PDB file of C-alpha atoms in Angstrom:
ATOM      1  CA  UNK A   1      13.570  69.880  36.971  1.00 48.00           C
ATOM      2  CA  UNK A   2      11.015  72.718  37.522  1.00 52.00           C
ATOM      3  CA  UNK A   3       7.165  72.335  37.497  1.00 45.00           C
ATOM      4  CA  UNK A   4       6.844  74.775  34.451  1.00 51.00           C
ATOM      5  CA  UNK A   5       9.372  72.689  32.355  1.00 53.00           C
ATOM      6  CA  UNK A   6       7.363  69.533  33.306  1.00 56.00           C
ATOM      7  CA  UNK A   7       4.145  71.260  31.969  1.00 53.00           C
ATOM      8  CA  UNK A   8       5.793  72.496  28.743  1.00 60.00           C
ATOM      9  CA  UNK A   9       7.130  69.122  28.040  1.00 61.00           C
ATOM     10  CA  UNK A  10       3.808  67.539  28.606  1.00 58.00           C
ATOM     11  CA  UNK A  11       2.379  70.486  26.538  1.00 62.00           C
ATOM     12  CA  UNK A  12       4.807  69.558  23.674  1.00 61.00           C
ATOM     13  CA  UNK A  13       4.122  66.130  23.866  1.00 60.00           C
ATOM     14  CA  UNK A  14       0.315  66.534  23.734  1.00 57.00           C
ATOM     15  CA  UNK A  15       0.790  68.731  20.662  1.00 64.00           C
ATOM     16  CA  UNK A  16       3.083  66.278  18.957  1.00 59.00           C
ATOM     17  CA  UNK A  17       0.423  63.415  19.625  1.00 58.00           C
ATOM     18  CA  UNK A  18      -2.391  65.837  18.270  1.00 55.00           C
ATOM     19  CA  UNK A  19      -0.328  66.661  15.062  1.00 54.00           C
ATOM     20  CA  UNK A  20       0.398  62.852  14.674  1.00 55.00           C
ATOM     21  CA  UNK A  21      -3.257  62.180  15.219  1.00 49.00           C
ATOM     22  CA  UNK A  22      -4.141  64.978  12.542  1.00 48.00           C
ATOM     23  CA  UNK A  23      -1.685  63.494  10.018  1.00 46.00           C
ATOM     24  CA  UNK A  24      -3.073  60.048  10.599  1.00 48.00           C
ATOM     25  CA  UNK A  25      -6.542  61.351  10.003  1.00 43.00           C
ATOM     26  CA  UNK A  26      -5.728  63.068   6.936  1.00 45.00           C
ATOM     27  CA  UNK A  27      -4.206  59.733   5.528  1.00 45.00           C
ATOM     28  CA  UNK A  28      -7.303  57.763   6.638  1.00 48.00           C
ATOM     29  CA  UNK A  29      -9.571  60.670   4.927  1.00 73.00           C
ATOM     30  CA  UNK A  30      -7.641  60.474   1.716  1.00 85.00           C
ATOM     31  CA  UNK A  31      -4.617  57.785   1.469  1.00 91.00           C
ATOM     32  CA  UNK A  32      -3.298  59.193  -1.988  1.00 91.00           C
ATOM     33  CA  UNK A  33      -2.717  62.831  -0.260  1.00 90.00           C
ATOM     34  CA  UNK A  34       0.565  61.779   1.440  1.00 91.00           C
ATOM     35  CA  UNK A  35       2.107  60.972  -2.049  1.00 92.00           C
ATOM     36  CA  UNK A  36       1.395  64.324  -3.661  1.00 91.00           C
ATOM     37  CA  UNK A  37       3.508  67.345  -3.423  1.00 90.00           C
ATOM     38  CA  UNK A  38       1.697  69.807  -0.764  1.00 86.00           C
ATOM     39  CA  UNK A  39       2.161  72.703  -3.120  1.00 86.00           C
ATOM     40  CA  UNK A  40       2.147  71.509  -6.720  1.00 87.00           C
ATOM     41  CA  UNK A  41      -0.122  68.451  -5.937  1.00 87.00           C
ATOM     42  CA  UNK A  42       1.832  66.587  -8.559  1.00 91.00           C
ATOM     43  CA  UNK A  43       2.298  62.737  -7.561  1.00 91.00           C
ATOM     44  CA  UNK A  44       5.704  62.149  -6.187  1.00 92.00           C
ATOM     45  CA  UNK A  45       8.049  59.284  -7.547  1.00 92.00           C
ATOM     46  CA  UNK A  46       7.247  56.232  -5.491  1.00 93.00           C
ATOM     47  CA  UNK A  47       9.615  53.653  -4.122  1.00 92.00           C
ATOM     48  CA  UNK A  48       9.209  50.023  -4.361  1.00 91.00           C
ATOM     49  CA  UNK A  49       7.799  50.094  -0.658  1.00 90.00           C
ATOM     50  CA  UNK A  50       5.595  53.063  -1.088  1.00 93.00           C
ATOM     51  CA  UNK A  51       4.282  51.420  -4.350  1.00 92.00           C
ATOM     52  CA  UNK A  52       3.270  48.289  -2.376  1.00 91.00           C
ATOM     53  CA  UNK A  53       1.669  50.254   0.340  1.00 92.00           C
ATOM     54  CA  UNK A  54      -0.649  51.925  -2.334  1.00 94.00           C
ATOM     55  CA  UNK A  55      -1.356  48.566  -3.737  1.00 92.00           C
ATOM     56  CA  UNK A  56      -2.147  46.838  -0.542  1.00 89.00           C
ATOM     57  CA  UNK A  57      -4.376  49.627   0.843  1.00 93.00           C
ATOM     58  CA  UNK A  58      -6.638  49.725  -2.116  1.00 94.00           C
ATOM     59  CA  UNK A  59      -6.643  45.903  -2.951  1.00 93.00           C
ATOM     60  CA  UNK A  60      -8.515  45.238   0.525  1.00 90.00           C
ATOM     61  CA  UNK A  61      -9.497  41.726  -0.077  1.00 87.00           C
ATOM     62  CA  UNK A  62      -6.065  40.918  -1.298  1.00 81.00           C
ATOM     63  CA  UNK A  63      -7.360  39.066  -4.641  1.00 81.00           C
ATOM     64  CA  UNK A  64      -4.795  40.702  -6.978  1.00 82.00           C
ATOM     65  CA  UNK A  65      -7.188  43.362  -8.289  1.00 89.00           C
ATOM     66  CA  UNK A  66      -8.623  47.078  -7.468  1.00 94.00           C
ATOM     67  CA  UNK A  67     -12.302  46.463  -8.416  1.00 94.00           C
ATOM     68  CA  UNK A  68     -15.910  47.260  -7.560  1.00 93.00           C
ATOM     69  CA  UNK A  69     -15.848  49.432  -4.330  1.00 92.00           C
ATOM     70  CA  UNK A  70     -12.233  49.287  -4.114  1.00 94.00           C
ATOM     71  CA  UNK A  71     -11.985  51.007  -7.369  1.00 93.00           C
ATOM     72  CA  UNK A  72     -14.315  53.601  -6.639  1.00 92.00           C
ATOM     73  CA  UNK A  73     -12.617  54.458  -3.364  1.00 91.00           C
ATOM     74  CA  UNK A  74      -9.237  54.531  -5.290  1.00 93.00           C
ATOM     75  CA  UNK A  75     -10.607  57.011  -7.818  1.00 91.00           C
ATOM     76  CA  UNK A  76     -12.382  59.291  -5.468  1.00 89.00           C
ATOM     77  CA  UNK A  77      -9.133  59.548  -3.333  1.00 90.00           C
ATOM     78  CA  UNK A  78      -6.875  59.817  -6.478  1.00 90.00           C
ATOM     79  CA  UNK A  79      -9.106  62.917  -7.986  1.00 87.00           C
ATOM     80  CA  UNK A  80      -9.779  64.402  -4.742  1.00 85.00           C
ATOM     81  CA  UNK A  81      -6.055  64.389  -3.565  1.00 86.00           C
ATOM     82  CA  UNK A  82      -5.051  66.511  -6.717  1.00 84.00           C
ATOM     83  CA  UNK A  83      -7.327  69.442  -5.658  1.00 79.00           C
ATOM     84  CA  UNK A  84      -5.340  72.217  -4.064  1.00 68.00           C
ATOM     85  CA  UNK A  85      -8.262  72.855  -1.723  1.00 70.00           C
ATOM     86  CA  UNK A  86      -8.824  70.121   0.930  1.00 67.00           C
ATOM     87  CA  UNK A  87     -11.547  68.342  -0.452  1.00 65.00           C
ATOM     88  CA  UNK A  88     -12.884  65.092   0.768  1.00 68.00           C
ATOM     89  CA  UNK A  89     -13.293  62.012  -1.380  1.00 67.00           C
ATOM     90  CA  UNK A  90     -17.171  62.478  -1.350  1.00 69.00           C
ATOM     91  CA  UNK A  91     -16.865  65.698  -3.293  1.00 70.00           C
ATOM     92  CA  UNK A  92     -16.524  63.509  -6.140  1.00 76.00           C
ATOM     93  CA  UNK A  93     -20.327  62.905  -6.874  1.00 82.00           C
ATOM     94  CA  UNK A  94     -21.656  59.607  -8.168  1.00 84.00           C
ATOM     95  CA  UNK A  95     -22.308  61.052 -11.728  1.00 87.00           C
ATOM     96  CA  UNK A  96     -18.637  62.350 -11.987  1.00 86.00           C
ATOM     97  CA  UNK A  97     -17.395  58.963 -10.660  1.00 87.00           C
ATOM     98  CA  UNK A  98     -19.441  57.241 -13.577  1.00 89.00           C
ATOM     99  CA  UNK A  99     -17.953  59.552 -16.129  1.00 90.00           C
ATOM    100  CA  UNK A 100     -14.183  59.290 -14.543  1.00 88.00           C
ATOM    101  CA  UNK A 101     -14.546  55.489 -14.171  1.00 90.00           C
ATOM    102  CA  UNK A 102     -15.249  55.149 -18.131  1.00 91.00           C
ATOM    103  CA  UNK A 103     -12.340  57.397 -19.047  1.00 90.00           C
ATOM    104  CA  UNK A 104      -9.878  55.877 -16.498  1.00 89.00           C
ATOM    105  CA  UNK A 105     -10.774  52.194 -17.543  1.00 91.00           C
ATOM    106  CA  UNK A 106     -10.308  53.305 -21.185  1.00 91.00           C
ATOM    107  CA  UNK A 107      -7.131  54.637 -20.315  1.00 90.00           C
ATOM    108  CA  UNK A 108      -5.630  52.074 -18.131  1.00 89.00           C
ATOM    109  CA  UNK A 109      -7.600  48.843 -18.201  1.00 87.00           C
ATOM    110  CA  UNK A 110      -5.423  47.164 -20.869  1.00 81.00           C
ATOM    111  CA  UNK A 111      -7.240  43.702 -20.778  1.00 78.00           C
ATOM    112  CA  UNK A 112     -10.445  45.307 -20.497  1.00 85.00           C
ATOM    113  CA  UNK A 113     -11.645  43.095 -17.553  1.00 86.00           C
ATOM    114  CA  UNK A 114     -13.418  46.026 -15.803  1.00 89.00           C
ATOM    115  CA  UNK A 115     -10.771  46.011 -12.883  1.00 91.00           C
ATOM    116  CA  UNK A 116      -7.145  47.206 -12.361  1.00 91.00           C
ATOM    117  CA  UNK A 117      -4.231  44.772 -11.823  1.00 87.00           C
ATOM    118  CA  UNK A 118      -0.883  45.590 -10.399  1.00 87.00           C
ATOM    119  CA  UNK A 119       0.693  46.245 -13.762  1.00 84.00           C
ATOM    120  CA  UNK A 120      -2.097  48.418 -14.735  1.00 88.00           C
ATOM    121  CA  UNK A 121      -1.736  50.546 -11.633  1.00 90.00           C
ATOM    122  CA  UNK A 122       2.113  50.593 -12.515  1.00 89.00           C
ATOM    123  CA  UNK A 123       1.409  52.351 -15.525  1.00 87.00           C
ATOM    124  CA  UNK A 124      -0.454  55.409 -13.609  1.00 89.00           C
ATOM    125  CA  UNK A 125       1.868  55.962 -10.669  1.00 91.00           C
ATOM    126  CA  UNK A 126       5.230  57.208 -11.000  1.00 92.00           C
ATOM    127  CA  UNK A 127       7.783  54.954  -9.500  1.00 91.00           C
ATOM    128  CA  UNK A 128      11.555  54.714  -9.352  1.00 90.00           C
ATOM    129  CA  UNK A 129      12.734  53.956 -12.816  1.00 86.00           C
ATOM    130  CA  UNK A 130      14.231  50.562 -12.151  1.00 87.00           C
ATOM    131  CA  UNK A 131      11.345  49.167 -10.191  1.00 89.00           C
ATOM    132  CA  UNK A 132       8.911  50.394 -12.949  1.00 86.00           C
ATOM    133  CA  UNK A 133      11.041  48.268 -15.581  1.00 84.00           C
ATOM    134  CA  UNK A 134      10.082  45.298 -13.637  1.00 85.00           C
ATOM    135  CA  UNK A 135       6.424  45.814 -14.849  1.00 83.00           C
ATOM    136  CA  UNK A 136       7.069  46.681 -18.260  1.00 75.00           C
ATOM    137  CA  UNK A 137       9.495  43.992 -19.384  1.00 69.00           C
ATOM    138  CA  UNK A 138       8.481  42.208 -22.854  1.00 56.00           C
ATOM    139  CA  UNK A 139       5.007  41.881 -21.480  1.00 60.00           C
ATOM    140  CA  UNK A 140       2.605  40.151 -22.093  1.00 74.00           C
ATOM    141  CA  UNK A 141       4.102  36.726 -23.346  1.00 85.00           C
ATOM    142  CA  UNK A 142       2.778  35.189 -26.378  1.00 85.00           C
ATOM    143  CA  UNK A 143       1.880  31.940 -24.829  1.00 89.00           C
ATOM    144  CA  UNK A 144       2.265  29.648 -21.849  1.00 94.00           C
ATOM    145  CA  UNK A 145       4.703  27.743 -23.496  1.00 95.00           C
ATOM    146  CA  UNK A 146       7.272  30.506 -23.260  1.00 93.00           C
ATOM    147  CA  UNK A 147       6.048  31.068 -19.558  1.00 94.00           C
ATOM    148  CA  UNK A 148       6.993  27.182 -18.785  1.00 96.00           C
ATOM    149  CA  UNK A 149      10.275  27.700 -20.563  1.00 95.00           C
ATOM    150  CA  UNK A 150      11.105  30.817 -18.114  1.00 95.00           C
ATOM    151  CA  UNK A 151       9.769  28.750 -15.238  1.00 97.00           C
ATOM    152  CA  UNK A 152      12.162  25.851 -15.886  1.00 96.00           C
ATOM    153  CA  UNK A 153      15.171  28.189 -16.479  1.00 96.00           C
ATOM    154  CA  UNK A 154      14.650  29.962 -13.049  1.00 97.00           C
ATOM    155  CA  UNK A 155      13.226  27.115 -10.918  1.00 97.00           C
ATOM    156  CA  UNK A 156      16.979  25.965 -10.502  1.00 96.00           C
ATOM    157  CA  UNK A 157      16.643  23.491  -7.697  1.00 96.00           C
ATOM    158  CA  UNK A 158      13.585  21.844  -9.516  1.00 95.00           C
ATOM    159  CA  UNK A 159      11.614  22.313  -6.400  1.00 97.00           C
ATOM    160  CA  UNK A 160       8.383  23.210  -8.149  1.00 96.00           C
ATOM    161  CA  UNK A 161       8.610  26.787  -6.843  1.00 98.00           C
ATOM    162  CA  UNK A 162      10.452  29.863  -7.450  1.00 97.00           C
ATOM    163  CA  UNK A 163      12.110  30.922  -4.098  1.00 97.00           C
ATOM    164  CA  UNK A 164      13.329  34.451  -3.082  1.00 97.00           C
ATOM    165  CA  UNK A 165      16.989  33.726  -4.453  1.00 97.00           C
ATOM    166  CA  UNK A 166      15.665  32.529  -7.865  1.00 97.00           C
ATOM    167  CA  UNK A 167      13.259  35.340  -8.078  1.00 97.00           C
ATOM    168  CA  UNK A 168      16.185  37.981  -7.501  1.00 96.00           C
ATOM    169  CA  UNK A 169      18.008  36.184 -10.192  1.00 95.00           C
ATOM    170  CA  UNK A 170      14.943  36.608 -12.367  1.00 94.00           C
ATOM    171  CA  UNK A 171      14.634  40.363 -11.501  1.00 94.00           C
ATOM    172  CA  UNK A 172      18.284  40.877 -11.963  1.00 92.00           C
ATOM    173  CA  UNK A 173      18.340  39.419 -15.623  1.00 91.00           C
ATOM    174  CA  UNK A 174      15.317  41.372 -16.470  1.00 88.00           C
ATOM    175  CA  UNK A 175      17.088  44.702 -15.322  1.00 88.00           C
ATOM    176  CA  UNK A 176      20.494  43.287 -17.226  1.00 87.00           C
ATOM    177  CA  UNK A 177      18.070  42.898 -20.383  1.00 83.00           C
ATOM    178  CA  UNK A 178      17.016  46.659 -19.863  1.00 77.00           C
ATOM    179  CA  UNK A 179      20.634  47.544 -19.443  1.00 75.00           C
ATOM    180  CA  UNK A 180      19.867  49.055 -15.927  1.00 68.00           C
ATOM    181  CA  UNK A 181      21.648  46.419 -13.869  1.00 66.00           C
ATOM    182  CA  UNK A 182      24.496  48.768 -13.086  1.00 71.00           C
ATOM    183  CA  UNK A 183      22.001  51.417 -11.289  1.00 74.00           C
ATOM    184  CA  UNK A 184      20.820  48.733  -9.112  1.00 84.00           C
ATOM    185  CA  UNK A 185      22.567  48.124  -5.835  1.00 89.00           C
ATOM    186  CA  UNK A 186      22.251  44.507  -4.097  1.00 92.00           C
ATOM    187  CA  UNK A 187      20.222  45.976  -1.194  1.00 92.00           C
ATOM    188  CA  UNK A 188      17.916  47.649  -3.966  1.00 91.00           C
ATOM    189  CA  UNK A 189      17.446  44.334  -5.616  1.00 93.00           C
ATOM    190  CA  UNK A 190      16.736  42.403  -2.402  1.00 94.00           C
ATOM    191  CA  UNK A 191      14.031  45.380  -1.561  1.00 93.00           C
ATOM    192  CA  UNK A 192      12.605  44.708  -5.047  1.00 93.00           C
ATOM    193  CA  UNK A 193      12.334  41.004  -4.604  1.00 95.00           C
ATOM    194  CA  UNK A 194      10.840  41.269  -1.409  1.00 93.00           C
ATOM    195  CA  UNK A 195       8.200  43.695  -2.848  1.00 91.00           C
ATOM    196  CA  UNK A 196       7.366  41.326  -5.469  1.00 92.00           C
ATOM    197  CA  UNK A 197       7.052  38.558  -3.117  1.00 92.00           C
ATOM    198  CA  UNK A 198       4.578  40.641  -1.101  1.00 87.00           C
ATOM    199  CA  UNK A 199       2.608  41.569  -4.156  1.00 86.00           C
ATOM    200  CA  UNK A 200       2.495  38.047  -5.791  1.00 88.00           C
ATOM    201  CA  UNK A 201       2.715  35.625  -3.198  1.00 90.00           C
ATOM    202  CA  UNK A 202      -0.791  35.141  -2.286  1.00 85.00           C
ATOM    203  CA  UNK A 203      -0.472  32.588   0.245  1.00 88.00           C
ATOM    204  CA  UNK A 204       2.423  34.141   1.862  1.00 89.00           C
ATOM    205  CA  UNK A 205       4.846  31.078   2.076  1.00 94.00           C
ATOM    206  CA  UNK A 206       7.807  33.214   1.000  1.00 94.00           C
ATOM    207  CA  UNK A 207       7.962  31.729  -2.607  1.00 96.00           C
ATOM    208  CA  UNK A 208       5.925  31.765  -5.638  1.00 97.00           C
ATOM    209  CA  UNK A 209       3.853  28.886  -7.100  1.00 97.00           C
ATOM    210  CA  UNK A 210       2.858  28.390 -10.612  1.00 96.00           C
ATOM    211  CA  UNK A 211      -0.254  30.363 -10.206  1.00 94.00           C
ATOM    212  CA  UNK A 212       1.384  33.101  -8.613  1.00 93.00           C
ATOM    213  CA  UNK A 213       4.280  33.558 -11.015  1.00 94.00           C
ATOM    214  CA  UNK A 214       1.848  33.600 -13.922  1.00 92.00           C
ATOM    215  CA  UNK A 215       0.376  36.939 -12.370  1.00 87.00           C
ATOM    216  CA  UNK A 216       3.823  38.409 -12.294  1.00 88.00           C
ATOM    217  CA  UNK A 217       4.582  37.091 -15.946  1.00 88.00           C
ATOM    218  CA  UNK A 218       1.088  37.212 -17.716  1.00 85.00           C
ATOM    219  CA  UNK A 219       0.472  35.498 -20.952  1.00 87.00           C
ATOM    220  CA  UNK A 220      -1.306  37.718 -23.798  1.00 82.00           C
ATOM    221  CA  UNK A 221      -4.412  35.499 -23.818  1.00 81.00           C
ATOM    222  CA  UNK A 222      -5.598  31.914 -22.708  1.00 84.00           C
ATOM    223  CA  UNK A 223      -6.893  30.841 -26.091  1.00 80.00           C
ATOM    224  CA  UNK A 224      -8.792  28.067 -24.679  1.00 84.00           C
ATOM    225  CA  UNK A 225     -11.066  30.862 -22.639  1.00 82.00           C
ATOM    226  CA  UNK A 226     -12.444  31.744 -26.368  1.00 78.00           C
ATOM    227  CA  UNK A 227     -16.155  31.483 -27.104  1.00 73.00           C
ATOM    228  CA  UNK A 228     -15.405  28.724 -29.678  1.00 74.00           C
ATOM    229  CA  UNK A 229     -14.572  26.233 -26.836  1.00 74.00           C
ATOM    230  CA  UNK A 230     -17.665  27.164 -24.851  1.00 67.00           C
ATOM    231  CA  UNK A 231     -19.663  25.152 -27.037  1.00 58.00           C
ATOM    232  CA  UNK A 232     -21.706  28.090 -28.674  1.00 51.00           C
ATOM    233  CA  UNK A 233     -20.479  27.022 -31.883  1.00 58.00           C
ATOM    234  CA  UNK A 234     -19.128  23.886 -33.593  1.00 74.00           C
ATOM    235  CA  UNK A 235     -15.319  23.425 -33.521  1.00 79.00           C
ATOM    236  CA  UNK A 236     -14.016  23.478 -36.823  1.00 84.00           C
ATOM    237  CA  UNK A 237     -10.771  21.863 -38.282  1.00 87.00           C
ATOM    238  CA  UNK A 238      -9.229  25.315 -38.457  1.00 89.00           C
ATOM    239  CA  UNK A 239      -9.836  25.973 -34.912  1.00 87.00           C
ATOM    240  CA  UNK A 240      -8.043  22.800 -33.989  1.00 89.00           C
ATOM    241  CA  UNK A 241      -5.095  23.476 -36.146  1.00 92.00           C
ATOM    242  CA  UNK A 242      -4.861  27.285 -34.690  1.00 90.00           C
ATOM    243  CA  UNK A 243      -4.453  25.638 -31.243  1.00 91.00           C
ATOM    244  CA  UNK A 244      -2.204  22.953 -32.320  1.00 93.00           C
ATOM    245  CA  UNK A 245       0.217  25.588 -33.963  1.00 93.00           C
ATOM    246  CA  UNK A 246       0.033  27.658 -30.774  1.00 92.00           C
ATOM    247  CA  UNK A 247       1.511  25.084 -28.573  1.00 94.00           C
ATOM    248  CA  UNK A 248       3.629  23.279 -31.250  1.00 95.00           C
ATOM    249  CA  UNK A 249       6.322  25.990 -31.187  1.00 93.00           C
ATOM    250  CA  UNK A 250       8.889  23.798 -32.828  1.00 94.00           C
ATOM    251  CA  UNK A 251       6.820  22.639 -35.511  1.00 94.00           C
ATOM    252  CA  UNK A 252       7.666  18.943 -35.161  1.00 95.00           C
ATOM    253  CA  UNK A 253       3.932  17.477 -35.029  1.00 94.00           C
ATOM    254  CA  UNK A 254       3.531  16.939 -31.565  1.00 95.00           C
ATOM    255  CA  UNK A 255       3.028  18.942 -28.485  1.00 96.00           C
ATOM    256  CA  UNK A 256       5.595  17.889 -25.886  1.00 95.00           C
ATOM    257  CA  UNK A 257       7.754  18.780 -22.667  1.00 94.00           C
ATOM    258  CA  UNK A 258       7.281  22.652 -22.227  1.00 94.00           C
ATOM    259  CA  UNK A 259       4.716  22.903 -25.159  1.00 96.00           C
ATOM    260  CA  UNK A 260       2.486  20.330 -23.407  1.00 96.00           C
ATOM    261  CA  UNK A 261       2.959  21.821 -20.129  1.00 96.00           C
ATOM    262  CA  UNK A 262       2.193  25.360 -21.338  1.00 95.00           C
ATOM    263  CA  UNK A 263      -1.052  23.746 -23.008  1.00 95.00           C
ATOM    264  CA  UNK A 264      -2.000  21.971 -19.784  1.00 94.00           C
ATOM    265  CA  UNK A 265      -1.393  25.195 -17.511  1.00 95.00           C
ATOM    266  CA  UNK A 266      -3.864  26.829 -19.904  1.00 93.00           C
ATOM    267  CA  UNK A 267      -6.273  24.144 -19.438  1.00 91.00           C
ATOM    268  CA  UNK A 268      -5.753  23.979 -15.608  1.00 92.00           C
ATOM    269  CA  UNK A 269      -6.577  27.552 -15.215  1.00 90.00           C
ATOM    270  CA  UNK A 270     -10.011  26.947 -16.613  1.00 87.00           C
ATOM    271  CA  UNK A 271     -10.859  24.921 -13.371  1.00 86.00           C
ATOM    272  CA  UNK A 272      -8.448  26.131 -10.799  1.00 88.00           C
ATOM    273  CA  UNK A 273      -7.546  29.747  -9.829  1.00 87.00           C
ATOM    274  CA  UNK A 274      -4.757  28.664  -7.517  1.00 91.00           C
ATOM    275  CA  UNK A 275      -2.469  25.693  -8.636  1.00 94.00           C
ATOM    276  CA  UNK A 276       1.157  24.804  -8.097  1.00 96.00           C
ATOM    277  CA  UNK A 277       3.667  22.418 -10.134  1.00 96.00           C
ATOM    278  CA  UNK A 278       1.983  19.323  -8.307  1.00 96.00           C
ATOM    279  CA  UNK A 279      -1.347  20.165  -9.500  1.00 95.00           C
ATOM    280  CA  UNK A 280       0.066  20.432 -13.055  1.00 95.00           C
ATOM    281  CA  UNK A 281       2.014  17.275 -12.941  1.00 95.00           C
ATOM    282  CA  UNK A 282      -1.208  15.432 -11.609  1.00 94.00           C
ATOM    283  CA  UNK A 283      -3.289  17.280 -14.411  1.00 92.00           C
ATOM    284  CA  UNK A 284      -0.898  15.831 -16.857  1.00 93.00           C
ATOM    285  CA  UNK A 285      -0.897  12.372 -15.682  1.00 93.00           C
ATOM    286  CA  UNK A 286      -4.766  12.375 -15.828  1.00 92.00           C
ATOM    287  CA  UNK A 287      -5.143  13.970 -19.246  1.00 91.00           C
ATOM    288  CA  UNK A 288      -2.349  11.555 -20.724  1.00 92.00           C
ATOM    289  CA  UNK A 289      -3.949   8.573 -19.108  1.00 91.00           C
ATOM    290  CA  UNK A 290      -7.304   9.488 -20.903  1.00 90.00           C
ATOM    291  CA  UNK A 291      -5.822  10.504 -24.348  1.00 89.00           C
ATOM    292  CA  UNK A 292      -2.339   9.427 -25.006  1.00 85.00           C
ATOM    293  CA  UNK A 293      -3.192   5.950 -26.689  1.00 84.00           C
ATOM    294  CA  UNK A 294       0.160   5.435 -28.049  1.00 86.00           C
ATOM    295  CA  UNK A 295       1.749   6.239 -24.579  1.00 88.00           C
ATOM    296  CA  UNK A 296       4.573   8.428 -25.789  1.00 92.00           C
ATOM    297  CA  UNK A 297       4.024  11.127 -23.364  1.00 93.00           C
ATOM    298  CA  UNK A 298       3.110  13.738 -26.173  1.00 93.00           C
ATOM    299  CA  UNK A 299      -0.071  15.179 -27.810  1.00 94.00           C
ATOM    300  CA  UNK A 300      -0.657  14.608 -31.332  1.00 94.00           C
ATOM    301  CA  UNK A 301      -3.433  16.438 -33.389  1.00 93.00           C
ATOM    302  CA  UNK A 302      -6.123  13.661 -33.001  1.00 92.00           C
ATOM    303  CA  UNK A 303      -5.392  13.363 -29.242  1.00 92.00           C
ATOM    304  CA  UNK A 304      -5.660  17.328 -29.082  1.00 92.00           C
ATOM    305  CA  UNK A 305      -8.817  17.083 -31.072  1.00 90.00           C
ATOM    306  CA  UNK A 306     -10.281  14.797 -28.244  1.00 89.00           C
ATOM    307  CA  UNK A 307      -9.341  17.034 -25.338  1.00 89.00           C
ATOM    308  CA  UNK A 308     -10.832  20.148 -27.200  1.00 87.00           C
ATOM    309  CA  UNK A 309     -14.125  18.385 -28.236  1.00 86.00           C
ATOM    310  CA  UNK A 310     -14.379  17.339 -24.384  1.00 84.00           C
ATOM    311  CA  UNK A 311     -13.521  20.797 -23.391  1.00 82.00           C
ATOM    312  CA  UNK A 312     -16.477  22.396 -25.501  1.00 79.00           C
ATOM    313  CA  UNK A 313     -18.943  19.572 -24.285  1.00 78.00           C
ATOM    314  CA  UNK A 314     -18.024  20.214 -20.668  1.00 72.00           C
ATOM    315  CA  UNK A 315     -18.441  24.094 -21.136  1.00 66.00           C
ATOM    316  CA  UNK A 316     -22.159  23.438 -22.866  1.00 64.00           C
ATOM    317  CA  UNK A 317     -23.300  21.217 -20.223  1.00 63.00           C
ATOM    318  CA  UNK A 318     -22.052  23.756 -17.436  1.00 59.00           C
ATOM    319  CA  UNK A 319     -23.921  26.777 -19.535  1.00 57.00           C
ATOM    320  CA  UNK A 320     -27.016  24.494 -19.759  1.00 56.00           C
ATOM    321  CA  UNK A 321     -27.080  23.535 -16.064  1.00 54.00           C
ATOM    322  CA  UNK A 322     -26.344  27.506 -15.247  1.00 53.00           C
ATOM    323  CA  UNK A 323     -29.448  28.437 -17.232  1.00 57.00           C
ATOM    324  CA  UNK A 324     -31.740  25.800 -15.733  1.00 61.00           C
ATOM    325  CA  UNK A 325     -30.836  27.421 -12.419  1.00 58.00           C
TER     326      UNK A 325
END
């Protein structure tokens, strides 16, 4: 090989490295730019893996939300990446950002908690139709009783976790329900399962525990979070009746089995962010030991009243202690 060909090879390598560096720099400057058409600046359709890349890039602390400075960064990059001229995210002024955030949150922050969760992001970004469906199925659930019934159905080995193969069955059934299963190959289904695990498996143990599955399959509202149970007002008979009918789905006069576990899941969520089936079991034993005087493993109206009064009292004491601090 001649010296000149060596030199030109080296030159080509340097140019390739420089081009790659420039590409990486552009991505670092504005992550969203790579997902837009360079001419029209329209967002391209994202695959499951690309959607995951966007999510994990902006959810920097991995807490399951894009919020605070993460949300500011995302909005700046999202808007500036749409500009045909190469403008940096800093071109979005603080005043513009305030107005932009207000409009954006009104449009996409469905539960109005001031942050964006993964389902809300799924409404904003164009994705493969089948993958998008996984974020849009009959949601949210009416109550945690429904959630516990679904949990029991898919935790087929009773391990207290939804493992990868069980999650794949769950996703397959969702797509079947949406009459889209024929469009999805087994490889695609595995990719979707892997992506869902990446997104929702917070502790990265390769399976979903109760609290992780609860984020994938959210309930419309945890009724026990309402102000009435925070000690601010007196609990009325109507309040108690409303809670009882929310969990006594078969109207047989007791809260039992999945109904009881749904109620306890909502109660447990008030004190613990990450919980699994063992936590729920321990909690069930503790609660029943305290209120189930007839020892039937169920909760009647009187026993529920005791729990709700204790909850309101506990919340009132917490509020008083917080005010003193």
